[in-house]
PDB file of C-alpha atoms in Angstrom:
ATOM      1  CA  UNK A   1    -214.640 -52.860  56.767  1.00 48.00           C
ATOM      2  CA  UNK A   2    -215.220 -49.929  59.150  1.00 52.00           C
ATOM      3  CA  UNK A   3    -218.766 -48.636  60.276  1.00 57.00           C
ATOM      4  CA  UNK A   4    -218.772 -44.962  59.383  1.00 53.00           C
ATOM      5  CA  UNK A   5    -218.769 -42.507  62.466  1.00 53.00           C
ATOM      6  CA  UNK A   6    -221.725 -40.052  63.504  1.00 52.00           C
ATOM      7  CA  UNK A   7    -219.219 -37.689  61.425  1.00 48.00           C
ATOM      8  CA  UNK A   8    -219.973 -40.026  58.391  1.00 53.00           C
ATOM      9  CA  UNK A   9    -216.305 -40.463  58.240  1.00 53.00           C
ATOM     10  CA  UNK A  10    -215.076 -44.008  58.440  1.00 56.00           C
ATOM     11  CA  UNK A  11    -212.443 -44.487  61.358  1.00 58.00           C
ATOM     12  CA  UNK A  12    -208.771 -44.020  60.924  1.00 61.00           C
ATOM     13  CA  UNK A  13    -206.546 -46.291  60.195  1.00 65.00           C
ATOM     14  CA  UNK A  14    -203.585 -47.509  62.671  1.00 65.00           C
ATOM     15  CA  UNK A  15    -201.498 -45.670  59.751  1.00 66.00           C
ATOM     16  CA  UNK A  16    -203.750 -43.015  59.548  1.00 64.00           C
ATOM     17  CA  UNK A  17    -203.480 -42.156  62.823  1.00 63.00           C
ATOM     18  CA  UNK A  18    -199.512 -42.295  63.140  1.00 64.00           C
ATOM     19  CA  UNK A  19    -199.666 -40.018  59.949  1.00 62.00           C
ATOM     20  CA  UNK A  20    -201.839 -37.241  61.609  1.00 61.00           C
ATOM     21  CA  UNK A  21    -199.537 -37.512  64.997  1.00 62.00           C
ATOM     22  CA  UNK A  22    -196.654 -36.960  62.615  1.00 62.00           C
ATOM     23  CA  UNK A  23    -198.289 -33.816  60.949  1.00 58.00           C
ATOM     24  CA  UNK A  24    -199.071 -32.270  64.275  1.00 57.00           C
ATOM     25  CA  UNK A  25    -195.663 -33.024  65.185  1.00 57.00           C
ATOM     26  CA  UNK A  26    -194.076 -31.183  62.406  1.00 54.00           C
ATOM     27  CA  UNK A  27    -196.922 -28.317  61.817  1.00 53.00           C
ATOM     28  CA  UNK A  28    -195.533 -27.479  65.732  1.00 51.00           C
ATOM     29  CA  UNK A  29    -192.009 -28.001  64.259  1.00 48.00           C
ATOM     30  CA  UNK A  30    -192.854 -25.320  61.558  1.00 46.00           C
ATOM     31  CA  UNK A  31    -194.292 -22.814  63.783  1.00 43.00           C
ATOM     32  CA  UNK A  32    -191.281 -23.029  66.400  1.00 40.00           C
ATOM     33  CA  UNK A  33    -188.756 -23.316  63.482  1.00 38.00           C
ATOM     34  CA  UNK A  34    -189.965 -20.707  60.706  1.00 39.00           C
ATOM     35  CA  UNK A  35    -188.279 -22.642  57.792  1.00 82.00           C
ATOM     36  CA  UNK A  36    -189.473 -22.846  54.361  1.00 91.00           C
ATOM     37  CA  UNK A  37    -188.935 -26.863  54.255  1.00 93.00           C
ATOM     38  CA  UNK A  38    -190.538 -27.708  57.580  1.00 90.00           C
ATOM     39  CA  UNK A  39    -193.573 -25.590  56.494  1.00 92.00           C
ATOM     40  CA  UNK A  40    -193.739 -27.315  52.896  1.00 94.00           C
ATOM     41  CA  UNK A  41    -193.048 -30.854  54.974  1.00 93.00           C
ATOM     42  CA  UNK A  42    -195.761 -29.842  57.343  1.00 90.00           C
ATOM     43  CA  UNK A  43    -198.258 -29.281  53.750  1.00 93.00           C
ATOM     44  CA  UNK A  44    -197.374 -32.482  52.565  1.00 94.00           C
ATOM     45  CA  UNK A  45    -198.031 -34.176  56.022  1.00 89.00           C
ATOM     46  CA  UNK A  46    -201.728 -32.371  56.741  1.00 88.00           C
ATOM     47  CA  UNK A  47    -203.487 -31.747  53.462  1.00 89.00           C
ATOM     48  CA  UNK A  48    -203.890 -35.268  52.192  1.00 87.00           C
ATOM     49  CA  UNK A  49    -205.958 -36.368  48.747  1.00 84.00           C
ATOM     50  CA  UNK A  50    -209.211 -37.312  48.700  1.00 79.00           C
ATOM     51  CA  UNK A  51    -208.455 -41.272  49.653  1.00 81.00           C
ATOM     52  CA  UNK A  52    -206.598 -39.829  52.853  1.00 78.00           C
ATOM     53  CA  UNK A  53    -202.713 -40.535  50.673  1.00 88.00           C
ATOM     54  CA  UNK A  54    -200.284 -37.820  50.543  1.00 91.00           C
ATOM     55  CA  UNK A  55    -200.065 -35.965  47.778  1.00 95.00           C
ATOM     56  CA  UNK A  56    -196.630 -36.688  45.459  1.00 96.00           C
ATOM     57  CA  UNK A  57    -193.423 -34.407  44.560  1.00 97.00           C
ATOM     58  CA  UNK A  58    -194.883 -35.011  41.098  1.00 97.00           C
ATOM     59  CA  UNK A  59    -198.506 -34.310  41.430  1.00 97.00           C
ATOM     60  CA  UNK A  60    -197.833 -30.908  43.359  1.00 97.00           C
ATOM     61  CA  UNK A  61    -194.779 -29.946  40.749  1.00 97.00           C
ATOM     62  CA  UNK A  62    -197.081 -30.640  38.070  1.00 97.00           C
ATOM     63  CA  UNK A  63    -199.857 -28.407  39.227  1.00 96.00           C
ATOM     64  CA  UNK A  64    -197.280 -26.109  40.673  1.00 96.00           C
ATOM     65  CA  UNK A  65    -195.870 -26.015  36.785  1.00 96.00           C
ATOM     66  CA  UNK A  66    -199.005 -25.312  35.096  1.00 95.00           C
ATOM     67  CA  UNK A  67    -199.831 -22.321  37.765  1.00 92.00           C
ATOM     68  CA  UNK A  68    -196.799 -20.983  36.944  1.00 91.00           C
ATOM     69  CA  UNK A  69    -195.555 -21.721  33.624  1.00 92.00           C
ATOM     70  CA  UNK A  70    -192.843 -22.212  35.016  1.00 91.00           C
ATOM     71  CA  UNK A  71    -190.038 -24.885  35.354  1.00 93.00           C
ATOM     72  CA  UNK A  72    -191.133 -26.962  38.632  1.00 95.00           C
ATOM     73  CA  UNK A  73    -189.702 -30.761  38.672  1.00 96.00           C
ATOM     74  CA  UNK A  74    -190.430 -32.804  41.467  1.00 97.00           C
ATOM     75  CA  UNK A  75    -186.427 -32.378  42.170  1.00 97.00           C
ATOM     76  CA  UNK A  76    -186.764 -29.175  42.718  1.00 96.00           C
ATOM     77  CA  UNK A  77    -189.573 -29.523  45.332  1.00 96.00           C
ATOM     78  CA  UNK A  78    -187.784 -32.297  46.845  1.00 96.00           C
ATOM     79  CA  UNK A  79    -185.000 -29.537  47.077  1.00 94.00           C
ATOM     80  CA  UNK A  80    -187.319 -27.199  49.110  1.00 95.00           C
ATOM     81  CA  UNK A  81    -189.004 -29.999  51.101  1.00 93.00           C
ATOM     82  CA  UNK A  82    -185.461 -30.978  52.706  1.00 91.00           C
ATOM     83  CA  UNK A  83    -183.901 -27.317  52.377  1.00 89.00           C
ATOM     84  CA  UNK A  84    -180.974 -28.287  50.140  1.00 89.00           C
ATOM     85  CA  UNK A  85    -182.637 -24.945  48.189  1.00 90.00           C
ATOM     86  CA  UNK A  86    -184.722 -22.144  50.164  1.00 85.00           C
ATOM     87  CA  UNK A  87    -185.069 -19.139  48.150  1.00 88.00           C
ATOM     88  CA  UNK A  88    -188.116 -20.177  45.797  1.00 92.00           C
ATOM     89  CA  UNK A  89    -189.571 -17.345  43.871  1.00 92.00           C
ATOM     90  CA  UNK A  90    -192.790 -15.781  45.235  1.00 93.00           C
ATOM     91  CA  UNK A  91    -194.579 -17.522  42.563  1.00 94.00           C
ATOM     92  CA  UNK A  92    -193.152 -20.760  42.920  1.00 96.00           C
ATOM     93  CA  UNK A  93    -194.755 -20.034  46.449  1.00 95.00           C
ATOM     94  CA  UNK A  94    -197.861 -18.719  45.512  1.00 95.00           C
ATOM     95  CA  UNK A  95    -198.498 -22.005  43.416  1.00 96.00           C
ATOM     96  CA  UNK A  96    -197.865 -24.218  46.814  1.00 97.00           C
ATOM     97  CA  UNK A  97    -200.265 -22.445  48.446  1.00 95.00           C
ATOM     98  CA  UNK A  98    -202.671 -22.138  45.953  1.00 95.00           C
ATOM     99  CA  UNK A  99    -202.511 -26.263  45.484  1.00 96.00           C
ATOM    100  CA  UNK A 100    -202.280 -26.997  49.409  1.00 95.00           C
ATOM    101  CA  UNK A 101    -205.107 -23.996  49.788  1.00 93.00           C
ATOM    102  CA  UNK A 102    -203.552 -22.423  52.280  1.00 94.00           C
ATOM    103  CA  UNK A 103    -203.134 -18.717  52.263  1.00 94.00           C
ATOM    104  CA  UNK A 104    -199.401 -17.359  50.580  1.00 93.00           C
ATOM    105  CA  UNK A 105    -198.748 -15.871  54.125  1.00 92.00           C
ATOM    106  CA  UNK A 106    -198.435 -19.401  55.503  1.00 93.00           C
ATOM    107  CA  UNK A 107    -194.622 -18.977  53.413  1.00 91.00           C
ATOM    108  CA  UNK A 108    -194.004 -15.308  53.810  1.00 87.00           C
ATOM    109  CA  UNK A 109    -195.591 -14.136  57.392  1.00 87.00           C
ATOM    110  CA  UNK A 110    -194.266 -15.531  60.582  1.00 86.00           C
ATOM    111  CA  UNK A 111    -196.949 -14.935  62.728  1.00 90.00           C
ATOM    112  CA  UNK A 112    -199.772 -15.884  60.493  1.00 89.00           C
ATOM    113  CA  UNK A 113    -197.453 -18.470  59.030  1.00 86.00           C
ATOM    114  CA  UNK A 114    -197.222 -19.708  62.792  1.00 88.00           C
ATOM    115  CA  UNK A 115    -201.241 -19.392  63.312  1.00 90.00           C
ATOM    116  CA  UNK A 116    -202.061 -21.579  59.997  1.00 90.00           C
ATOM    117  CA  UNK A 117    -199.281 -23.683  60.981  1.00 87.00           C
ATOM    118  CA  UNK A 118    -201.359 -24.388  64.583  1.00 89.00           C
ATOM    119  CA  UNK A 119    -205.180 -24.855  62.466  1.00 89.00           C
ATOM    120  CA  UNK A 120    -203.374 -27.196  60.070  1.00 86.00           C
ATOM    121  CA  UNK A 121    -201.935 -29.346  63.002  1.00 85.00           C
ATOM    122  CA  UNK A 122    -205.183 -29.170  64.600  1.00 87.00           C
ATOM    123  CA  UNK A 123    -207.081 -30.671  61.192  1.00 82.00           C
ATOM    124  CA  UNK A 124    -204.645 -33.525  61.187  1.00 80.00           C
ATOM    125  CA  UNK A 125    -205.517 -34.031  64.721  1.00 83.00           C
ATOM    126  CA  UNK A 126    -209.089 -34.258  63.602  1.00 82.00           C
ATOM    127  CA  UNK A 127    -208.478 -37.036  61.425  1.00 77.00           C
ATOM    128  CA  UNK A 128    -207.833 -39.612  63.895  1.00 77.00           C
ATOM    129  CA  UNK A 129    -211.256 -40.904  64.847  1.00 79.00           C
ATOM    130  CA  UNK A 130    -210.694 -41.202  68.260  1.00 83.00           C
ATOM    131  CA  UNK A 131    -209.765 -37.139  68.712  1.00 83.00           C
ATOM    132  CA  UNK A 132    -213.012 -36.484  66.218  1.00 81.00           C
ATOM    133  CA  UNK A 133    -214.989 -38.702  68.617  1.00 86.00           C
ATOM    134  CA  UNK A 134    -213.984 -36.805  71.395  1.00 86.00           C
ATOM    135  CA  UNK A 135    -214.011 -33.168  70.193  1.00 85.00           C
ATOM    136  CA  UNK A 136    -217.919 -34.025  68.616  1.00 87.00           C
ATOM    137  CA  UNK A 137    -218.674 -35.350  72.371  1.00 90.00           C
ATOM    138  CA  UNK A 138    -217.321 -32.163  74.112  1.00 88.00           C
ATOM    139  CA  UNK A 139    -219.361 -29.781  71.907  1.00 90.00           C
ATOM    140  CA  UNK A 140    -222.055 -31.028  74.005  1.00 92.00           C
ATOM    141  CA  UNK A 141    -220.792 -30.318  77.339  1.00 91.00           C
ATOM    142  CA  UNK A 142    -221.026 -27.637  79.844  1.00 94.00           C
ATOM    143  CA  UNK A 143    -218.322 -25.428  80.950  1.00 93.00           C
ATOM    144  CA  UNK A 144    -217.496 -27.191  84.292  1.00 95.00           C
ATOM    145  CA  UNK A 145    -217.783 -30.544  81.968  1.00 92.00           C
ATOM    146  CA  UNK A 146    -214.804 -29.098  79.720  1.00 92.00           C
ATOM    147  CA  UNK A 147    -212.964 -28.216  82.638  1.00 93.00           C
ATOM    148  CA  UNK A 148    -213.165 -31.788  83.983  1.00 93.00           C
ATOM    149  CA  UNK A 149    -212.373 -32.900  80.614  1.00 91.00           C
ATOM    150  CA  UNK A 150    -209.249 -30.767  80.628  1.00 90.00           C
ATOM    151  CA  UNK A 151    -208.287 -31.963  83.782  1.00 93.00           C
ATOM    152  CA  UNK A 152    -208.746 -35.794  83.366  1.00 93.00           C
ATOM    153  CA  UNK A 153    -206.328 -35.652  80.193  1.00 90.00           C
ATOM    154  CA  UNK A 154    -203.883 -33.803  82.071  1.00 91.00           C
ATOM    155  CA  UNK A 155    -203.847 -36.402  84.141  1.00 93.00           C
ATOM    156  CA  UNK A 156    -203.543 -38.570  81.700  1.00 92.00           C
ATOM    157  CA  UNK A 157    -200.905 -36.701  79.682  1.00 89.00           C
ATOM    158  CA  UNK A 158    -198.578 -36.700  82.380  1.00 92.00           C
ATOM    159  CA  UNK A 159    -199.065 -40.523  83.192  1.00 92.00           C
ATOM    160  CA  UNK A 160    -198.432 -41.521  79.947  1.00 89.00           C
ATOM    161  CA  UNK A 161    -195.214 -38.997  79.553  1.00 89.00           C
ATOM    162  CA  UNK A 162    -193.942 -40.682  82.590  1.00 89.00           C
ATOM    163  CA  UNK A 163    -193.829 -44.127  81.371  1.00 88.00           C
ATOM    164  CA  UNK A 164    -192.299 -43.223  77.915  1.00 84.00           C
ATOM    165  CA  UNK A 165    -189.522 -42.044  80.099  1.00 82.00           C
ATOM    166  CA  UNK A 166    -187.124 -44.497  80.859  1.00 77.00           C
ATOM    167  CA  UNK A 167    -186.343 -45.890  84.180  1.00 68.00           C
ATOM    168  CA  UNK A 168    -182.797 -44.496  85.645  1.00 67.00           C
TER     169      UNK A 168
END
């Protein structure tokens, strides 16, 4: 089993960490793109349950349903998830934000959709132990320290982009 971190948090799982790559991944998606699904998709991806799962269609339509009294099936939500439907009422909204506890402007204003969007992607980032372990370190470091930081992954970024290319 695995040793807690100075966080407290245990370590993130191989899957754990693919899932919170994802979620960045698509919170960017949703703040280029603007659509309804990607954000919902992007809700589903970053605000997990307590035991780190994602939430279900059904759990979140049956909260969303007793918010609303309203008719919400998990078809429906799939529905809005993939974009076969994307004119939800505001309600039906204000009920997924309410359960993911994000603000209602994350659906209805682009540029603070497009700034929670960013924080959310950034929280999934946080999951992974390793980016915890190294966002906790740099806290602790000076200015010039950050900037040598920056540089060193840039370095890095760029290596490791140029061997996921493929050779021509």
């Amino acid at each position: 089993m695995a040793k807690p971190d100075k966080t407290g948090l245990k370590p993130a799982t191989a899957q754990e960490t693919a899932a919170a790559r994802t979620a960045v991944r698509t919170s960017t998606q949703a703040a280029q793109a603007g659509a309804l699904a990607a954000r919902i998709e992007a809700l589903f991806h970053t605000v997990r349950r307590p035991d780190r799962e994602q939430y279900t269609n059904e759990e979140v339509a049956r909260a969303c349903r007793e918010a609303t009294g309203e008719s919400f099936s998990t078809t429906y939500l799939w529905q809005l998830r993939t974009g076969r439907r994307d004119n939800p009422t505001k309600r039906h909204l204000e009920a997924l934000a309410r359960f993911f506890q994000v603000p209602p402007a994350y659906f209805f204003d682009e540029q603070q959709g497009t700034q929670i969007a960013r924080e959310l992607a950034l929280l999934a980032a946080l999951r992974d132990a390793g980016v915890r372990s190294l966002a906790l370190r740099a806290i602790e470091l000076s200015p010039e320290g950050l900037d040598t930081v920056n540089e060193l992954m840039d370095v890095i970024a760029r290596r490791d982009t140029a061997r996921r290319r493929p050779s021509p």
